[in-house]
Tab-separated table of N, CA and C in Angstrom:
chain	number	residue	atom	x	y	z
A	32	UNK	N	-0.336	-15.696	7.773
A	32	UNK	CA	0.356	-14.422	7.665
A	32	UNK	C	-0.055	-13.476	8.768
A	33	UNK	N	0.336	-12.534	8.542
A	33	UNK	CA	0.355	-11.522	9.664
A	33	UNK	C	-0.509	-10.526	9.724
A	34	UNK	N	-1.303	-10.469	10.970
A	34	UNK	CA	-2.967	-9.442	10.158
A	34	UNK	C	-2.286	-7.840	10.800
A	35	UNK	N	-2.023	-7.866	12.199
A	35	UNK	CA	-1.296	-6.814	12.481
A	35	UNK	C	-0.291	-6.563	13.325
A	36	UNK	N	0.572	-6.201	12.988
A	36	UNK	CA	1.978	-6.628	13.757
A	36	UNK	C	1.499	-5.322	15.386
A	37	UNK	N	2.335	-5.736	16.375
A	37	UNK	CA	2.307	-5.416	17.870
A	37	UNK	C	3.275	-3.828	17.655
A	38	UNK	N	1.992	-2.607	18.815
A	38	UNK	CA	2.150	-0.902	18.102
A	38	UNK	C	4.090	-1.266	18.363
A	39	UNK	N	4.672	-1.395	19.635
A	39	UNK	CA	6.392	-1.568	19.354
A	39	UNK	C	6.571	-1.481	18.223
A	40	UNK	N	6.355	-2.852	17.720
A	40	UNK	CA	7.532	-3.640	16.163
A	40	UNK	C	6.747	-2.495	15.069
A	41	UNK	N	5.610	-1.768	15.317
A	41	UNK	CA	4.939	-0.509	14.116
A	41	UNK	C	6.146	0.437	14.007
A	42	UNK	N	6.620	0.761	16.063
A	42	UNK	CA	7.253	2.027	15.579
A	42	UNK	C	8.476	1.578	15.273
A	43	UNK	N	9.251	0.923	15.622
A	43	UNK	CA	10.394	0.371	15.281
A	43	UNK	C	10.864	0.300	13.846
A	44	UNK	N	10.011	-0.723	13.485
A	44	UNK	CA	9.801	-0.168	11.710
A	44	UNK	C	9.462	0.553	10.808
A	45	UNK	N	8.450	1.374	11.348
A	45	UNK	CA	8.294	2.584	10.498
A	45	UNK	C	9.422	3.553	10.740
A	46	UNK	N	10.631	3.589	11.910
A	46	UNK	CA	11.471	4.365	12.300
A	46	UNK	C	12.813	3.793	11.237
A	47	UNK	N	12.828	2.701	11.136
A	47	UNK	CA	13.929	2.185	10.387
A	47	UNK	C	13.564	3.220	8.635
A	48	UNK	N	12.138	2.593	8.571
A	48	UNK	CA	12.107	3.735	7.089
A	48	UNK	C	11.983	5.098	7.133
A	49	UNK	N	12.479	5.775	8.314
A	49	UNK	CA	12.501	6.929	8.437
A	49	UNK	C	11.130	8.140	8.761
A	50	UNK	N	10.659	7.283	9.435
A	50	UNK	CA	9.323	7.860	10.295
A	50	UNK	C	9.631	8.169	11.497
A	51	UNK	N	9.969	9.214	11.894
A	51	UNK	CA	10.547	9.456	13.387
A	51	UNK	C	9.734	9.923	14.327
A	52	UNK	N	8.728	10.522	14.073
A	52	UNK	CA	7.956	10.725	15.915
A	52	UNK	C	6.872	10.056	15.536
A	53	UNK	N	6.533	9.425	16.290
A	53	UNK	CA	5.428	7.860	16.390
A	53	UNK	C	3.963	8.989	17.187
A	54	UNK	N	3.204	9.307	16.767
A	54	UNK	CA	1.800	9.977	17.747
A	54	UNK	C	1.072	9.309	18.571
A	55	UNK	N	0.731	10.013	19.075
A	55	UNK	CA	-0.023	9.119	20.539
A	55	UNK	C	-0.961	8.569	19.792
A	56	UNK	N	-1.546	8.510	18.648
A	56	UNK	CA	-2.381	7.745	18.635
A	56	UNK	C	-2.192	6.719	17.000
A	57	UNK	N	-2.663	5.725	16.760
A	57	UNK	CA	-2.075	4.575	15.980
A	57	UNK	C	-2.246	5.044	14.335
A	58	UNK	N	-2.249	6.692	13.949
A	58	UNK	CA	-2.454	7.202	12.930
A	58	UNK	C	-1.333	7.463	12.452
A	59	UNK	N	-0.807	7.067	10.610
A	59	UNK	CA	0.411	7.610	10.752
A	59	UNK	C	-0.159	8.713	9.346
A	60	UNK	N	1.280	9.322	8.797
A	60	UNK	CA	0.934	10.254	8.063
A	60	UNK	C	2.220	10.374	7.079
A	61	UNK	N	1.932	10.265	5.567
A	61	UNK	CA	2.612	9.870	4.436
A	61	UNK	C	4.246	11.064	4.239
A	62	UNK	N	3.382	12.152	4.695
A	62	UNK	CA	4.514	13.368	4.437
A	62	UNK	C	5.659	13.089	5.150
A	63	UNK	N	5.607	12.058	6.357
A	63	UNK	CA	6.960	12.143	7.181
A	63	UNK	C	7.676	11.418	6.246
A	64	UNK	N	7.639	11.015	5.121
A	64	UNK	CA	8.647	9.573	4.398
A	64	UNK	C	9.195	10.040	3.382
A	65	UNK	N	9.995	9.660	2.804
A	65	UNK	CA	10.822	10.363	2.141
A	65	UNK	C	9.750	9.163	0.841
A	66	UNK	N	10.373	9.852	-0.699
A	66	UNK	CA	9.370	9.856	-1.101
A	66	UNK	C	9.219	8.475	-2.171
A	67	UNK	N	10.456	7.314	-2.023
A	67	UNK	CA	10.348	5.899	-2.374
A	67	UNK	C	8.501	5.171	-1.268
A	68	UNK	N	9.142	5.663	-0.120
A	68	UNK	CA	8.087	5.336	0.926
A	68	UNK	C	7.053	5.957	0.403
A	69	UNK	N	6.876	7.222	0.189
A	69	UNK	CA	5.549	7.523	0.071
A	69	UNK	C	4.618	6.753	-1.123
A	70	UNK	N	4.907	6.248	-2.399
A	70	UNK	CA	4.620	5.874	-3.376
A	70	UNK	C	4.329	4.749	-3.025
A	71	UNK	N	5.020	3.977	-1.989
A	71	UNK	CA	4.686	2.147	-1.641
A	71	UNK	C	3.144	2.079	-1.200
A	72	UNK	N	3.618	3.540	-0.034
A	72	UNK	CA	2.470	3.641	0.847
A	72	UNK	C	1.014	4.354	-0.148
A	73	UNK	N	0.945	4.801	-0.794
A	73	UNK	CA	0.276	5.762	-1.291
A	73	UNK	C	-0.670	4.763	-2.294
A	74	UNK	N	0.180	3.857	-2.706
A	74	UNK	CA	-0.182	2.505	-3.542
A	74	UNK	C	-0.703	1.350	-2.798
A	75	UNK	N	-0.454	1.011	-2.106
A	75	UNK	CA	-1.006	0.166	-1.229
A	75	UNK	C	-2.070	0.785	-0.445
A	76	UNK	N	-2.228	1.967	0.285
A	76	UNK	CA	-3.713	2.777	0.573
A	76	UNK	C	-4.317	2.734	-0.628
A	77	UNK	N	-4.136	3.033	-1.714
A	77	UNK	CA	-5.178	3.424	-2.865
A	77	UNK	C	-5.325	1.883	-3.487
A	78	UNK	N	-5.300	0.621	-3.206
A	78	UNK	CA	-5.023	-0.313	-3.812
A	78	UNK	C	-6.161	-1.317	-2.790
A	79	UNK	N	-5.966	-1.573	-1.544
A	79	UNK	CA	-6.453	-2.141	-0.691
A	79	UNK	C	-7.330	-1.457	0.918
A	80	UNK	N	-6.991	0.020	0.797
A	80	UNK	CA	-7.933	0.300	2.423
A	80	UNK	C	-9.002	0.721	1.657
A	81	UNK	N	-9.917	0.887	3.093
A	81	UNK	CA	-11.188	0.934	3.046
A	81	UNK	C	-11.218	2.812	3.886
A	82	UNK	N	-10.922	3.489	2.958
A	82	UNK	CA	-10.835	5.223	3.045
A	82	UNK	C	-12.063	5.446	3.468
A	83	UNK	N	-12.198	5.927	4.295
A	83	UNK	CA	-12.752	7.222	5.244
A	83	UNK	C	-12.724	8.614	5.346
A	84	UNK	N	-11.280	8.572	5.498
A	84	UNK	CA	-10.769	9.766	6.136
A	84	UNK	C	-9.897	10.145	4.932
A	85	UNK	N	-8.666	11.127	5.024
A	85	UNK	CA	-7.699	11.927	4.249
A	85	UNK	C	-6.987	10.831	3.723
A	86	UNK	N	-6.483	10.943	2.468
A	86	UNK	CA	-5.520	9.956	1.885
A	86	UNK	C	-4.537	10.437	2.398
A	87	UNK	N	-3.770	11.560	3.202
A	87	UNK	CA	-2.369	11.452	3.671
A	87	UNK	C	-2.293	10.327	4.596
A	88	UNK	N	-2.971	10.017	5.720
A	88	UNK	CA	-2.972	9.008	6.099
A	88	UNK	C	-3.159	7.600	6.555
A	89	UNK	N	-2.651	7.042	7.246
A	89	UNK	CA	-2.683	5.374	7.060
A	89	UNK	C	-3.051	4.873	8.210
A	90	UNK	N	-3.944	4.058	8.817
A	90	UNK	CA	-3.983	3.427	9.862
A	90	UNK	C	-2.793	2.253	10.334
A	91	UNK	N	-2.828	1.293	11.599
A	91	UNK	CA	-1.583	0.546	11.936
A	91	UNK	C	-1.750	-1.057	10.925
A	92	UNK	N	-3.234	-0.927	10.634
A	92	UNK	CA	-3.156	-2.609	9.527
A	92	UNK	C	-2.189	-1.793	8.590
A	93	UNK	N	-2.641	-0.884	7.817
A	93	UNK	CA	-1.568	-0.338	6.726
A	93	UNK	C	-0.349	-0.148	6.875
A	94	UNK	N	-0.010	0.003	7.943
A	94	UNK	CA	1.171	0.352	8.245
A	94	UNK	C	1.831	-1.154	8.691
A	95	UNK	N	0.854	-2.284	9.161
A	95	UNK	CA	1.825	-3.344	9.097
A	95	UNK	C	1.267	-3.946	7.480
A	96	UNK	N	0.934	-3.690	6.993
A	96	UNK	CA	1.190	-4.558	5.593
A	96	UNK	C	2.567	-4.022	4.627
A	97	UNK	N	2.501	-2.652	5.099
A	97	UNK	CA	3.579	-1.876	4.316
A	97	UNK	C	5.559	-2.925	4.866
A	98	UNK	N	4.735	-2.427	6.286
A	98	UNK	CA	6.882	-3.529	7.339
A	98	UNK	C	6.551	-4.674	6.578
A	99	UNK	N	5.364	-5.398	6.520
A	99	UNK	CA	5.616	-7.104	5.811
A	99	UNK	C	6.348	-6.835	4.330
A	100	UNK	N	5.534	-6.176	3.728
A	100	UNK	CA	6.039	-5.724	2.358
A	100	UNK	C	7.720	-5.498	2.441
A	101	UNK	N	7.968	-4.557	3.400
A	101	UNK	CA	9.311	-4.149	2.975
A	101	UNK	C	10.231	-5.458	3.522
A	102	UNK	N	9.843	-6.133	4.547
A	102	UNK	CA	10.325	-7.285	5.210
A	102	UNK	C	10.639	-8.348	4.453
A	103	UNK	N	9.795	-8.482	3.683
A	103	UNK	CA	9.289	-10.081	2.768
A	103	UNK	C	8.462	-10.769	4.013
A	104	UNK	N	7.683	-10.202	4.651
A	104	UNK	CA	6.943	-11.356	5.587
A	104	UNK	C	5.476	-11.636	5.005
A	105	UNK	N	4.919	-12.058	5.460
A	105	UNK	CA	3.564	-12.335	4.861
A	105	UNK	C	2.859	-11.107	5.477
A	106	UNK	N	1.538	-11.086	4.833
A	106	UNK	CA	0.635	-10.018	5.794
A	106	UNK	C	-0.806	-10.787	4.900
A	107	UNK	N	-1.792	-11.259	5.930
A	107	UNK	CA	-2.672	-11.794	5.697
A	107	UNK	C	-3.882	-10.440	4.093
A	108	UNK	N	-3.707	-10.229	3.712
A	108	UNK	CA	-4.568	-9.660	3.033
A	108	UNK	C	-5.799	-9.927	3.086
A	109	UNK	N	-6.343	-10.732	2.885
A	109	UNK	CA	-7.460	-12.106	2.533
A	109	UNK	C	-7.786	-11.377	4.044
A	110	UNK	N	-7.799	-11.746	4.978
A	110	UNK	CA	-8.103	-11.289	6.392
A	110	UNK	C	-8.580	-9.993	6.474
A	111	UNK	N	-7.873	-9.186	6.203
A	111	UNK	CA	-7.980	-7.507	6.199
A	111	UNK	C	-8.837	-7.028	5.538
A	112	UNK	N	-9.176	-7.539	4.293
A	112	UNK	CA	-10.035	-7.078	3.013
A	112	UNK	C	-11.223	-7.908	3.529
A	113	UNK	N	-11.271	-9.251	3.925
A	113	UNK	CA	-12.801	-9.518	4.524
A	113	UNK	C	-13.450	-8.937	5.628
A	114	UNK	N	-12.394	-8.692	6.825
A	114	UNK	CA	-12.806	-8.175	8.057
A	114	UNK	C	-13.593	-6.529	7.619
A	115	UNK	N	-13.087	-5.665	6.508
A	115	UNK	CA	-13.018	-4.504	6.013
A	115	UNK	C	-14.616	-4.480	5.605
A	116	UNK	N	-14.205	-5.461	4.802
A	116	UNK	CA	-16.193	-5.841	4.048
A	116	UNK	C	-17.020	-6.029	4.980
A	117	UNK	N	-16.222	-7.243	5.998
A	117	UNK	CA	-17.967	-7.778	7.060
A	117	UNK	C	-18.070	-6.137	7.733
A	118	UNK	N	-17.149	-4.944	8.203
A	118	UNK	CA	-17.906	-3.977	8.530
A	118	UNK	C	-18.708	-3.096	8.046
A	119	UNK	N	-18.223	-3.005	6.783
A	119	UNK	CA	-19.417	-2.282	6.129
A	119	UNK	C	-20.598	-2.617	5.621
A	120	UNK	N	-20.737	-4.349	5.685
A	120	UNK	CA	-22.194	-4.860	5.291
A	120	UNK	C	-22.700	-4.480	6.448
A	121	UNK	N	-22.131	-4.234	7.603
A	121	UNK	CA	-22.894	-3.599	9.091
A	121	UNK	C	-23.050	-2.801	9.307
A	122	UNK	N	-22.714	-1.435	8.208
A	122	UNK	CA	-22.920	-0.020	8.895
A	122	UNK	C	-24.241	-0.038	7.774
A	123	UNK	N	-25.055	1.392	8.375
A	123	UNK	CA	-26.085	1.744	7.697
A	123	UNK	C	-26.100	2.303	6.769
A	124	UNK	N	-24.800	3.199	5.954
A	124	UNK	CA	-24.640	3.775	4.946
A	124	UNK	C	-23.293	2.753	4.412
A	125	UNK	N	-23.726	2.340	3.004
A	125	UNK	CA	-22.584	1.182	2.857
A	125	UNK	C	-22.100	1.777	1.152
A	126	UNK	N	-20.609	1.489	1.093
A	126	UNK	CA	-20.175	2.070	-0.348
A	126	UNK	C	-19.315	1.152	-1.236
A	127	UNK	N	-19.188	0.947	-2.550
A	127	UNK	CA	-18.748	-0.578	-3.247
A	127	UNK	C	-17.494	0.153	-2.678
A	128	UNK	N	-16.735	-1.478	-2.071
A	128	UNK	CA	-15.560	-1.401	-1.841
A	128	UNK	C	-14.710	-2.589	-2.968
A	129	UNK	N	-13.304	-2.118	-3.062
A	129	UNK	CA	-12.476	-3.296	-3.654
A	129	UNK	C	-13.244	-3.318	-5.169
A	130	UNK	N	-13.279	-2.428	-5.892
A	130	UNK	CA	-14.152	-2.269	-7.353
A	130	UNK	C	-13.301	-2.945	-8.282
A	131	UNK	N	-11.801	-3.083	-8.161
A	131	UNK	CA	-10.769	-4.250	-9.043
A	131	UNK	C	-10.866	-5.565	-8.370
A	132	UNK	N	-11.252	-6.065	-7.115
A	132	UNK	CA	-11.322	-7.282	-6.661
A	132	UNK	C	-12.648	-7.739	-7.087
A	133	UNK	N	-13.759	-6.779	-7.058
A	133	UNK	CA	-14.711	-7.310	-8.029
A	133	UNK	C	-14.684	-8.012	-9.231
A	134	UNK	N	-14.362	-7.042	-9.784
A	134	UNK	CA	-14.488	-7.093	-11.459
A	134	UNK	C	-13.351	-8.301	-11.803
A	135	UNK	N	-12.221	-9.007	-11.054
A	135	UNK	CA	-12.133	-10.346	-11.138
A	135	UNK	C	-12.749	-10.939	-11.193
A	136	UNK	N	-13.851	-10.823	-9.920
A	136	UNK	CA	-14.532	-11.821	-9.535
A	136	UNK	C	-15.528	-12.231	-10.483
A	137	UNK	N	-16.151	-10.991	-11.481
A	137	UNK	CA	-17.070	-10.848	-11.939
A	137	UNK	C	-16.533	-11.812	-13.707
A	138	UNK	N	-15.230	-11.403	-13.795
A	138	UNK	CA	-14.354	-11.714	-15.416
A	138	UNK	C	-14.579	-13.321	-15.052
A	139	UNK	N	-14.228	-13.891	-13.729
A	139	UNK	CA	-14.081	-15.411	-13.937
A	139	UNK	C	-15.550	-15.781	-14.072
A	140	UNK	N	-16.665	-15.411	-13.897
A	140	UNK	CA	-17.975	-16.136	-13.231
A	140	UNK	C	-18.901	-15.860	-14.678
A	141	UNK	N	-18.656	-14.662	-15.512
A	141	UNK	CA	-19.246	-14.545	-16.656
A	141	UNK	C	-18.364	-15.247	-17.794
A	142	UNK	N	-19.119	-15.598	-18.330
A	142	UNK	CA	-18.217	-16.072	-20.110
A	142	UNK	C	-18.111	-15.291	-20.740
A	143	UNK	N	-19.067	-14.229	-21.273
A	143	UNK	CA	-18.228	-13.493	-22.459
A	143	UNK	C	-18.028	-11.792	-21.978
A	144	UNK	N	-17.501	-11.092	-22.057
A	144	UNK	CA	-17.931	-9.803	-21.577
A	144	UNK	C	-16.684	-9.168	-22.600
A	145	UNK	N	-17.058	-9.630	-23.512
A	145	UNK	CA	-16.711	-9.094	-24.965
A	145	UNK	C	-17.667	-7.669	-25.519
A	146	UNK	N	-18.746	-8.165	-25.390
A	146	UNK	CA	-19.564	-7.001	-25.653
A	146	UNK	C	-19.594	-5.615	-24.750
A	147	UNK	N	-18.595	-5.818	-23.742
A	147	UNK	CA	-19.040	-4.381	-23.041
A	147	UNK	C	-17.838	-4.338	-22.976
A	148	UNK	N	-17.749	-2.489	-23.782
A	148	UNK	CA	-16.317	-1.837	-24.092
A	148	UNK	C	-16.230	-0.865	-23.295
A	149	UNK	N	-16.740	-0.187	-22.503
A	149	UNK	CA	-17.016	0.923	-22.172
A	149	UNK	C	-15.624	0.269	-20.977
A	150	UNK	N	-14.779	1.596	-21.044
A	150	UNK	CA	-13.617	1.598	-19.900
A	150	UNK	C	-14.202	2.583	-18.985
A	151	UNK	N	-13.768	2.538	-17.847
A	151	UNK	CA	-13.397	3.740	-16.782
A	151	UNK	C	-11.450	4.044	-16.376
A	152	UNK	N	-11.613	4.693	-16.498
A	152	UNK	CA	-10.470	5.449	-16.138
A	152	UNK	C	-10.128	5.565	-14.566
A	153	UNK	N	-9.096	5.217	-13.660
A	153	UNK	CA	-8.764	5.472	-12.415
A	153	UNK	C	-7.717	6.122	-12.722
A	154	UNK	N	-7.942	7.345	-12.052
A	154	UNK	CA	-6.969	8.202	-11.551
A	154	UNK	C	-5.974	8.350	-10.445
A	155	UNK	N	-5.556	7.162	-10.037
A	155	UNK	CA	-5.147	6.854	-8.775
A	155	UNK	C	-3.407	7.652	-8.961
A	156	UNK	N	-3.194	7.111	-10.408
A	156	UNK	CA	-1.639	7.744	-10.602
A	156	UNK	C	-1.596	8.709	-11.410
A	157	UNK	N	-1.976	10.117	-11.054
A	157	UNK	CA	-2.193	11.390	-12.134
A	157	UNK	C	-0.219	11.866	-11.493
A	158	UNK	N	-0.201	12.819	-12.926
A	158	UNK	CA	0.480	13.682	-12.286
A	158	UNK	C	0.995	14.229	-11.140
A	159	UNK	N	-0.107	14.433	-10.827
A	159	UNK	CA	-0.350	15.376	-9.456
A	159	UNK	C	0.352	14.494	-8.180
A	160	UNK	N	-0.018	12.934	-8.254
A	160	UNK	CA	0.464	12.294	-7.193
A	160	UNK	C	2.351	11.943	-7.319
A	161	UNK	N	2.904	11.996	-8.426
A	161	UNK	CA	4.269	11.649	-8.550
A	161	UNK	C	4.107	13.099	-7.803
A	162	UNK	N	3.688	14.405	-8.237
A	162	UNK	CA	4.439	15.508	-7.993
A	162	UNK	C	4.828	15.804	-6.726
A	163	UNK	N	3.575	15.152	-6.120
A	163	UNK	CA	3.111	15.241	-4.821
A	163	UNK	C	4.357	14.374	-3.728
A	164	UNK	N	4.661	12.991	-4.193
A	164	UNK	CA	5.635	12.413	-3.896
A	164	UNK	C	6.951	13.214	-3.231
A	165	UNK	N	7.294	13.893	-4.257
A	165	UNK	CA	8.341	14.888	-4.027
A	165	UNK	C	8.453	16.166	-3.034
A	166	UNK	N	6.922	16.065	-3.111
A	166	UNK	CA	7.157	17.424	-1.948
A	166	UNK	C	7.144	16.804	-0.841
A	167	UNK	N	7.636	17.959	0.072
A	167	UNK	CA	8.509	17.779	1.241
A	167	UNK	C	7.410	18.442	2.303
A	168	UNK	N	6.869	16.833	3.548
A	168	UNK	CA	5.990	17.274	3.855
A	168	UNK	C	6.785	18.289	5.251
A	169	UNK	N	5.364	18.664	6.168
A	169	UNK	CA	6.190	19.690	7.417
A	169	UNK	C	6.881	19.230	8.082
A	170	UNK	N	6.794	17.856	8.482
A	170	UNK	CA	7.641	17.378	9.542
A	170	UNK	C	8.786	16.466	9.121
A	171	UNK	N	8.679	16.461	7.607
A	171	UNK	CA	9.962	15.535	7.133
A	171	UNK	C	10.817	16.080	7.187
A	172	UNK	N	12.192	15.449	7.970
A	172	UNK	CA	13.321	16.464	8.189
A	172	UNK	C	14.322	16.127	7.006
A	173	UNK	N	14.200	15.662	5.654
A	173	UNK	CA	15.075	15.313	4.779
A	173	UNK	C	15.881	14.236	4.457
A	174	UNK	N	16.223	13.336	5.373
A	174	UNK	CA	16.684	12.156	5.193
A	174	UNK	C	16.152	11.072	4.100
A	175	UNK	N	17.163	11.002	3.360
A	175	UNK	CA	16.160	9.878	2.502
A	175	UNK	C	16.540	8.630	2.909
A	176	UNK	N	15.632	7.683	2.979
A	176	UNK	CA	15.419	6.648	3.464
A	176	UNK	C	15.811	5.447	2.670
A	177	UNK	N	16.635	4.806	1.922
A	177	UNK	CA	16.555	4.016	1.104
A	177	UNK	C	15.318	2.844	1.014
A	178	UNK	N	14.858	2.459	0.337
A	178	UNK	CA	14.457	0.741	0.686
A	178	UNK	C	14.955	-0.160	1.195
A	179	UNK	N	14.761	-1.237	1.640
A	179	UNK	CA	15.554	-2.611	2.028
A	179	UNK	C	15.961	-3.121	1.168
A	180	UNK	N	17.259	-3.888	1.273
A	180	UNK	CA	17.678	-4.383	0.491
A	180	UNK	C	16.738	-6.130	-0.222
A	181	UNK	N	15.956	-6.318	0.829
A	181	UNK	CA	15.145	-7.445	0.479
A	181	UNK	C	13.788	-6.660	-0.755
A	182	UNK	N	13.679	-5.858	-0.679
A	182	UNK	CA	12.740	-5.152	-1.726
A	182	UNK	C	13.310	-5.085	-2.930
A	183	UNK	N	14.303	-4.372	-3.145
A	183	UNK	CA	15.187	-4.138	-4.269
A	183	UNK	C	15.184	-5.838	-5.109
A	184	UNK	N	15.161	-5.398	-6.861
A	184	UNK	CA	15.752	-6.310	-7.354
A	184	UNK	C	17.266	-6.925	-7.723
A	185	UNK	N	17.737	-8.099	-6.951
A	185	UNK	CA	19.026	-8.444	-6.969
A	185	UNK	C	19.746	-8.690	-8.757
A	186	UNK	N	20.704	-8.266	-8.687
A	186	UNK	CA	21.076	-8.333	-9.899
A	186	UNK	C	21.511	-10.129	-10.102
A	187	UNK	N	21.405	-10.533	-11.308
A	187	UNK	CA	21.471	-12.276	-11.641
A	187	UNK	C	22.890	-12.568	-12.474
A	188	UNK	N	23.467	-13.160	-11.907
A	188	UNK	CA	24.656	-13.494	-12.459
A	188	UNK	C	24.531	-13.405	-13.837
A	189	UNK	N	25.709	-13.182	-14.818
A	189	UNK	CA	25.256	-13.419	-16.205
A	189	UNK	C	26.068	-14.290	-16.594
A	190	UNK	N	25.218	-15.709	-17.496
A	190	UNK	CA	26.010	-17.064	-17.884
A	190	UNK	C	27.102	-16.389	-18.975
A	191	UNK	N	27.970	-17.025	-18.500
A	191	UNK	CA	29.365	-17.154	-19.398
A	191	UNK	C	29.129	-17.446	-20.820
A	192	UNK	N	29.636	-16.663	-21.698
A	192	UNK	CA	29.492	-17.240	-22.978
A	192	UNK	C	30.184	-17.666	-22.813
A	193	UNK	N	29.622	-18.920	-23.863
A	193	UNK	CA	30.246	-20.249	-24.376
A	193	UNK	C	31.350	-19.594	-25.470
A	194	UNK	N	32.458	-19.708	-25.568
A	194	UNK	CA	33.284	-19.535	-26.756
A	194	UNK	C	32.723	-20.410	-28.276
A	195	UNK	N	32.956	-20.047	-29.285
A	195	UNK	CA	32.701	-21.221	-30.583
A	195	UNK	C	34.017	-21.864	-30.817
């Protein structure tokens, strides 16, 4: 699959979903998208990067996993999420990353974990972020962007009833 697509085919596609001025530098930023986009994007940052910086924006791996996504192409994940890890076992201040890719890891390797009830709560989808969706960032000029039609679910023929 595809670890990061070439900056061209970034702006090209992020322009098709209605991202129109590309910045000099390979940072993009959620408010330009109308707001189907923002939720893909907003979900997939809060799902798989390795945050640093502001959740408005996305670096160019994110931004090509998002074109594969809307594409149907592959986008190596597995790649991105290890390369992500081997850097932070290398920096000197290091923070649990991927805390749901864990706790797979952790459900298959233990047998019972019956005894521990205690939930945590992620707040990843409050209120605040649908609301947020909707607003209209500074540089979005209003266009809404549909999805691709390869994203969308196709409707399925419906079998003929049989008469009795």
């Amino acid at each position: 699959g595809v670890e990061c697509l070439a900056n061209e085919k970034i702006f090209a596609e992020l322009a098709r979903m209605g991202y129109d001025k590309p910045p000099p530098k390979l940072t993009f930023y959620k408010a330009i998208f109308s707001a189907q986009w923002k939720f893909l994007i907003h979900t997939l940052v809060q799902c798989v990067s390795a945050k640093r910086t502001a959740w408005n924006e996305f670096s160019c791996s994110i931004a090509s996993a998002v074109i594969c996504l809307a594409t149907d192409r592959e986008f190596n994940f597995f790649k991105y999420i290890f390369n992500i890890m081997v850097r932070n076992a290398d920096r000197p201040s290091k923070f649990l990353m991927y805390p749901r890719f864990l706790q797979v890891l952790i459900n298959n390797q233990m047998d019972d974990l019956s005894s521990h009830t205690t939930r945590y709560i992620s707040h990843a989808l409050t209120q605040k972020v649908f609301a947020n969706m909707h607003r209209v960032g500074k540089r979005f000029f209003g266009f809404e962007t549909p999805l691709f039609a390869s994203m969308l679910v196709q409707p399925q023929p419906q079998a003929a009833e049989e008469e009795d």
